[in-house]
mmCIF file of C-alpha atoms in Angstrom:
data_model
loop_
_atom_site.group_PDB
_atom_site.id
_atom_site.type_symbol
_atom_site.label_atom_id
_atom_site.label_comp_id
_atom_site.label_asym_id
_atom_site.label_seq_id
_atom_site.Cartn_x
_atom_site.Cartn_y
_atom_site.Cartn_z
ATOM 1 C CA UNK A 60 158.553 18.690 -147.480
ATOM 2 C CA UNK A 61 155.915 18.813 -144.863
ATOM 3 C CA UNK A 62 153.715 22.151 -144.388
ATOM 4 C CA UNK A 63 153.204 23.000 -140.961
ATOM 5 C CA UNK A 64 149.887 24.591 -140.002
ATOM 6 C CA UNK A 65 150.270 28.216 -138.127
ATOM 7 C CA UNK A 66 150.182 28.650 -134.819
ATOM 8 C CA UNK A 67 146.502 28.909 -133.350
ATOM 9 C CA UNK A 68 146.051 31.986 -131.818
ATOM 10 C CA UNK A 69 146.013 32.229 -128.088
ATOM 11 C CA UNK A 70 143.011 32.614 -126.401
ATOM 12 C CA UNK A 71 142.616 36.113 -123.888
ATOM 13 C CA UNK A 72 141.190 35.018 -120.580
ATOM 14 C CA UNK A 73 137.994 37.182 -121.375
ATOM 15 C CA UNK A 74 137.721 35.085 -124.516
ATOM 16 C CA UNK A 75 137.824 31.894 -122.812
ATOM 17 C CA UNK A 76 135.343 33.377 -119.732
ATOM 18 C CA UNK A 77 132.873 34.093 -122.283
ATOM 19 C CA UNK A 78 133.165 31.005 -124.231
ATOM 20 C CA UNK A 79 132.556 29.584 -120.224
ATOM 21 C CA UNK A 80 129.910 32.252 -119.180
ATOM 22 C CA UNK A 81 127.902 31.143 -122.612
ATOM 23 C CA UNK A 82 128.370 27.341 -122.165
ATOM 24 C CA UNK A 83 126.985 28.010 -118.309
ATOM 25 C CA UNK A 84 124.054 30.102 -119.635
ATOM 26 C CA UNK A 85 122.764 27.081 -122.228
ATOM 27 C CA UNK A 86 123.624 24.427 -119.548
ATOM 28 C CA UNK A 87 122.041 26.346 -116.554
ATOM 29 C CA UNK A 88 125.195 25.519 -114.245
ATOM 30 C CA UNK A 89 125.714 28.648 -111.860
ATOM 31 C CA UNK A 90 128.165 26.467 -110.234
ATOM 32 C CA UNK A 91 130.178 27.045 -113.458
ATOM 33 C CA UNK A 92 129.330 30.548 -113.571
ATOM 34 C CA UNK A 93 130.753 31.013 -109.908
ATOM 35 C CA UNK A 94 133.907 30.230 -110.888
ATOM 36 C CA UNK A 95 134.311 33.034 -113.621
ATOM 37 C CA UNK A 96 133.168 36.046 -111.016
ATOM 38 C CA UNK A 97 135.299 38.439 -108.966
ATOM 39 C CA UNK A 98 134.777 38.718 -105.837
ATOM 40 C CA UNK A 99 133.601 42.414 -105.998
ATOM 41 C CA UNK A 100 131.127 41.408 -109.256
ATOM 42 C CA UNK A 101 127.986 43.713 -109.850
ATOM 43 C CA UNK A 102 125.039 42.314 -111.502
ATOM 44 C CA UNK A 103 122.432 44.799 -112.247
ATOM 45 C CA UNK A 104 118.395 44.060 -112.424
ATOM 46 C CA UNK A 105 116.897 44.037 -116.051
ATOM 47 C CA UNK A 106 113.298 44.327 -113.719
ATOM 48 C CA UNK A 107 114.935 47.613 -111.507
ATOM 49 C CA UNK A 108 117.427 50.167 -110.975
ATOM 50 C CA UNK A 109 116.480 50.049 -107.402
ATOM 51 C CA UNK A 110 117.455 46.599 -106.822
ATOM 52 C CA UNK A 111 121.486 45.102 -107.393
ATOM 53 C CA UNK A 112 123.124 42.215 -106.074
ATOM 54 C CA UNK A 113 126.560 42.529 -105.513
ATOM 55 C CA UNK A 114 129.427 40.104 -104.306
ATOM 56 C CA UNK A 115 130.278 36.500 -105.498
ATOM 57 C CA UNK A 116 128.077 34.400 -103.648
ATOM 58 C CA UNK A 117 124.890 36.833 -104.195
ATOM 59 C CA UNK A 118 125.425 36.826 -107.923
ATOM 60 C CA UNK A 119 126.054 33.009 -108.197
ATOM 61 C CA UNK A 120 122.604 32.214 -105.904
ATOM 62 C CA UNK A 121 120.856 34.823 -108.168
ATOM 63 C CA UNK A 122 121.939 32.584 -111.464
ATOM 64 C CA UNK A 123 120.726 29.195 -109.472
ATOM 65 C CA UNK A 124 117.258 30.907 -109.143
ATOM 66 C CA UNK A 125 117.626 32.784 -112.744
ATOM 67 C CA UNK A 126 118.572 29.179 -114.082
ATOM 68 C CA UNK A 127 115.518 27.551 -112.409
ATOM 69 C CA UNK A 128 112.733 29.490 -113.959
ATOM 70 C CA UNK A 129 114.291 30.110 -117.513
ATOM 71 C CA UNK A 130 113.980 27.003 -119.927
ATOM 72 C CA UNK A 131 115.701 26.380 -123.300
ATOM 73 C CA UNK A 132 118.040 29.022 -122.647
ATOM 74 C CA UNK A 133 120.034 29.989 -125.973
ATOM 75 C CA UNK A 134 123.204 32.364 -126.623
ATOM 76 C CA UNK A 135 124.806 34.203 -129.750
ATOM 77 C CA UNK A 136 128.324 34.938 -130.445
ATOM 78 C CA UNK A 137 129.489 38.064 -128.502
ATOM 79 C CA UNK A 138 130.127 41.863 -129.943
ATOM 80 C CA UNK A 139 133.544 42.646 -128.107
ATOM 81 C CA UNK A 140 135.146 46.446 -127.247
ATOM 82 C CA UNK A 141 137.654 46.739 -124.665
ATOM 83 C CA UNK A 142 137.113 44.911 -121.483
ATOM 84 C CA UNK A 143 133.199 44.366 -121.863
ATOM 85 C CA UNK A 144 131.186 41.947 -124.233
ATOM 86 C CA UNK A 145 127.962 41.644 -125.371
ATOM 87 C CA UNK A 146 125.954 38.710 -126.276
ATOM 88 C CA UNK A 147 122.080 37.997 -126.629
ATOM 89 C CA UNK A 148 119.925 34.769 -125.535
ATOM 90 C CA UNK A 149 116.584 34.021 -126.061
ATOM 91 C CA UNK A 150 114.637 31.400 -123.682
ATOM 92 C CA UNK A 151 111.005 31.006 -122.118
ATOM 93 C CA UNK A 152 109.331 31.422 -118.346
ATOM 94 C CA UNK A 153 106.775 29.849 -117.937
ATOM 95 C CA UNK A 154 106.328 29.266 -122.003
ATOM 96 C CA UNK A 155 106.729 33.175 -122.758
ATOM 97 C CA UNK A 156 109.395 33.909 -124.829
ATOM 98 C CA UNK A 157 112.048 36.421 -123.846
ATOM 99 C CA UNK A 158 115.348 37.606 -125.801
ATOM 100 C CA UNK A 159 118.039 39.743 -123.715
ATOM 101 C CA UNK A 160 121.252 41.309 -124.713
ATOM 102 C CA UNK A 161 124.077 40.977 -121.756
ATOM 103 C CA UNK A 162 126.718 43.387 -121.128
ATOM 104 C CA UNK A 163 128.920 41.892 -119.266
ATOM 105 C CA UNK A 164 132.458 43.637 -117.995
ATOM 106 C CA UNK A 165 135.610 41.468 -117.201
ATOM 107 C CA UNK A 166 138.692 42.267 -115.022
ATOM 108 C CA UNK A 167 142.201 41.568 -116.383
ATOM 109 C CA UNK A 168 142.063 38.096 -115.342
ATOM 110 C CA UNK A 169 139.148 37.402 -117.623
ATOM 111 C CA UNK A 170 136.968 37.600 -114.301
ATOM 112 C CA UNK A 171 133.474 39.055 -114.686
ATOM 113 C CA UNK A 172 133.143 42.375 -112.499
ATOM 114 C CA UNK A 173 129.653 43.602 -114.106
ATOM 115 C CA UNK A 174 126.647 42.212 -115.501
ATOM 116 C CA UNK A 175 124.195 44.154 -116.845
ATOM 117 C CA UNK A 176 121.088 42.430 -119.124
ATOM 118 C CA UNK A 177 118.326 44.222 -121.125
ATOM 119 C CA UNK A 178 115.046 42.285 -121.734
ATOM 120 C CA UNK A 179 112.351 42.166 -124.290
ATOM 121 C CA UNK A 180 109.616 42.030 -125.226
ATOM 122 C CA UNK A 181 106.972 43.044 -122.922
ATOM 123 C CA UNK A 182 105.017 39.552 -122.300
ATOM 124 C CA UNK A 183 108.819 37.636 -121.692
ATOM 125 C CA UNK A 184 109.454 40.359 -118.902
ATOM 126 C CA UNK A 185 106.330 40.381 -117.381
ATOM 127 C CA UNK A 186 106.080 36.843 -116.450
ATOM 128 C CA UNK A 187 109.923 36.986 -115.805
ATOM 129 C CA UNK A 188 109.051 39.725 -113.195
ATOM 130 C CA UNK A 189 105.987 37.772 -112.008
ATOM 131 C CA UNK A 190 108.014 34.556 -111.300
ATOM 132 C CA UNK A 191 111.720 35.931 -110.604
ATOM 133 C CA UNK A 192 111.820 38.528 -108.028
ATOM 134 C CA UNK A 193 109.097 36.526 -105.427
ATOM 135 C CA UNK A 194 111.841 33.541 -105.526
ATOM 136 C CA UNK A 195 114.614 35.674 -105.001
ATOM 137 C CA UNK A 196 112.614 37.232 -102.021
ATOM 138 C CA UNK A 197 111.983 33.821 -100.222
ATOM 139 C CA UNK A 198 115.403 32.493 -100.666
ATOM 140 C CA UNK A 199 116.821 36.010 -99.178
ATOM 141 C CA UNK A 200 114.340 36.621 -96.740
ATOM 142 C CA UNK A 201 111.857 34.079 -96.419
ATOM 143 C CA UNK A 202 108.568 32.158 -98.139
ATOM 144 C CA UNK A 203 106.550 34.545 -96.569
ATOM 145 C CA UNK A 204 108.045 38.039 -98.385
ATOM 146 C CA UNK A 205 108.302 35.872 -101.572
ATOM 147 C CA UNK A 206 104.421 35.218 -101.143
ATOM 148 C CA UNK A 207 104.104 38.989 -100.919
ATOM 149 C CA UNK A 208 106.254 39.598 -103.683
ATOM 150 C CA UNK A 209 104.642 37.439 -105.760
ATOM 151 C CA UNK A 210 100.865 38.712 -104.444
ATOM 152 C CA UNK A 211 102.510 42.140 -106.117
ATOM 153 C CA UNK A 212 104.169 41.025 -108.851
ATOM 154 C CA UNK A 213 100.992 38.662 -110.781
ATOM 155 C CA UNK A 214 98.591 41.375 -111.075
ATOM 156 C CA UNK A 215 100.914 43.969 -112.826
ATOM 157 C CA UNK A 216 102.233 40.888 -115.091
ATOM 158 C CA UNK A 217 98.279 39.914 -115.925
ATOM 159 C CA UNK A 218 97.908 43.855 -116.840
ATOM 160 C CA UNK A 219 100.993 44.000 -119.225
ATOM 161 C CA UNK A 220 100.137 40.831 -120.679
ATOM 162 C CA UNK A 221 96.935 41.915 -121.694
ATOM 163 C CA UNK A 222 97.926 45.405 -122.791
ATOM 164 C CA UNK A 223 100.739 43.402 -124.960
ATOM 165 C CA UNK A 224 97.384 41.631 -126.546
ATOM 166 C CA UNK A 225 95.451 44.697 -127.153
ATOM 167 C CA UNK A 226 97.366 47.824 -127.333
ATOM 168 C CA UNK A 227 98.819 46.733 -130.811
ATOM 169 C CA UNK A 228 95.123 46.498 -132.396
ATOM 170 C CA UNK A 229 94.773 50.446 -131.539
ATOM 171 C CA UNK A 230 98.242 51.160 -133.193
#
C-alpha cells in the first residue's frame, strides 16, 4: 500500500506577489516589481507626507532609483491581515545601515495597490534622504533640481548624523 502525501495547499495570488515583491527587493529588479503593480498603485514617501508617487510607471522608476542607492538589501517573512502585508528589510546607503517595515496593500488579483514603508534609525534615513530624493529630482525634472535637492538635502543629513552621535551621550 502506497501513502500518498496531501495535497499542497494552493497558493493566494497575494501570497505568491509577496513571495515575488520580496525576491525583487533582495535582487534589486524593479523590472520584476513592475509586473506585480496595478495600474492605479500608491506608494507613499518614508522621507514625506508631502511627496507620493502614484501610477505604474512612477512607482516602478522610483524602485530603479530606490534599487540603485540601497546595497545588500535583506527581507523577513511577512505579518499578513486581510488584503495588506507587512514585512521588514534591512540594507545600507552609502554604508549606513537602515531597517524598514513595508506595508504593502494588494488588490484581488494579488496586485499591489499601496505601498507604504517606515524607516529607522535616524543615521540610515538621513543619508537615505541625502542621496534619494536629489536622484529622484534629476530623473523627474532634471540634473539641475537634483543638484538643488541634493545642495538641501546634505546639510540637514550632516546635522542628524551628528546629533545621532551626540545626543545619546546627554541621555
Amino acid at each position: 500500500m502506497s501513502a500518498s502525501s496531501p495535497p499542497a495547499p494552493a497558493t493566494s495570488p497575494v501570497s505568491a506577489a509577496i513571495t515575488a515583491l520580496r525576491a525583487a527587493g533582495e535582487s534589486g529588479d524593479a523590472d520584476a516589481v513592475a509586473k506585480l503593480l496595478a495600474s492605479d498603485v500608491v506608494f507613499h514617501s518614508p522621507l514625506t507626507t508631502r511627496v507620493r508617487f502614484e501610477g505604474k510607471e512612477e512607482v516602478a522608476a522610483l524602485h530603479r532609483d530606490i534599487f540603485a542607492v540601497l546595497e545588500d538589501l535583506h527581507t523577513t517573512e511577512p505579518l499578513a491581515l486581510g488584503d495588506t502585508r507587512a514585512f521588514s528589510f534591512h540594507a545600507r546607503v552609502r554604508g549606513v545601515e537602515l531597517e524598514a517595515i513595508n506595508l504593502v496593500r494588494f488588490n484581488d488579483q494579488g496586485q499591489i495597490v499601496e505601498i507604504k514603508i517606515f524607516i529607522r534609525p535616524l543615521p540610515g534615513l538621513a543619508t537615505l534622504f541625502a542621496t534619494l530624493p536629489p536622484r529622484v529630482s534629476a530623473r523627474r525634472r532634471g540634473r539641475l533640481l537634483g543638484a538643488l535637492v541634493a545642495s538641501l538635502t546634505r546639510p540637514l543629513a550632516l546635522v542628524l548624523h551628528t546629533a545621532d552621535r551626540l545626543a545619546p551621550r546627554f541621555l
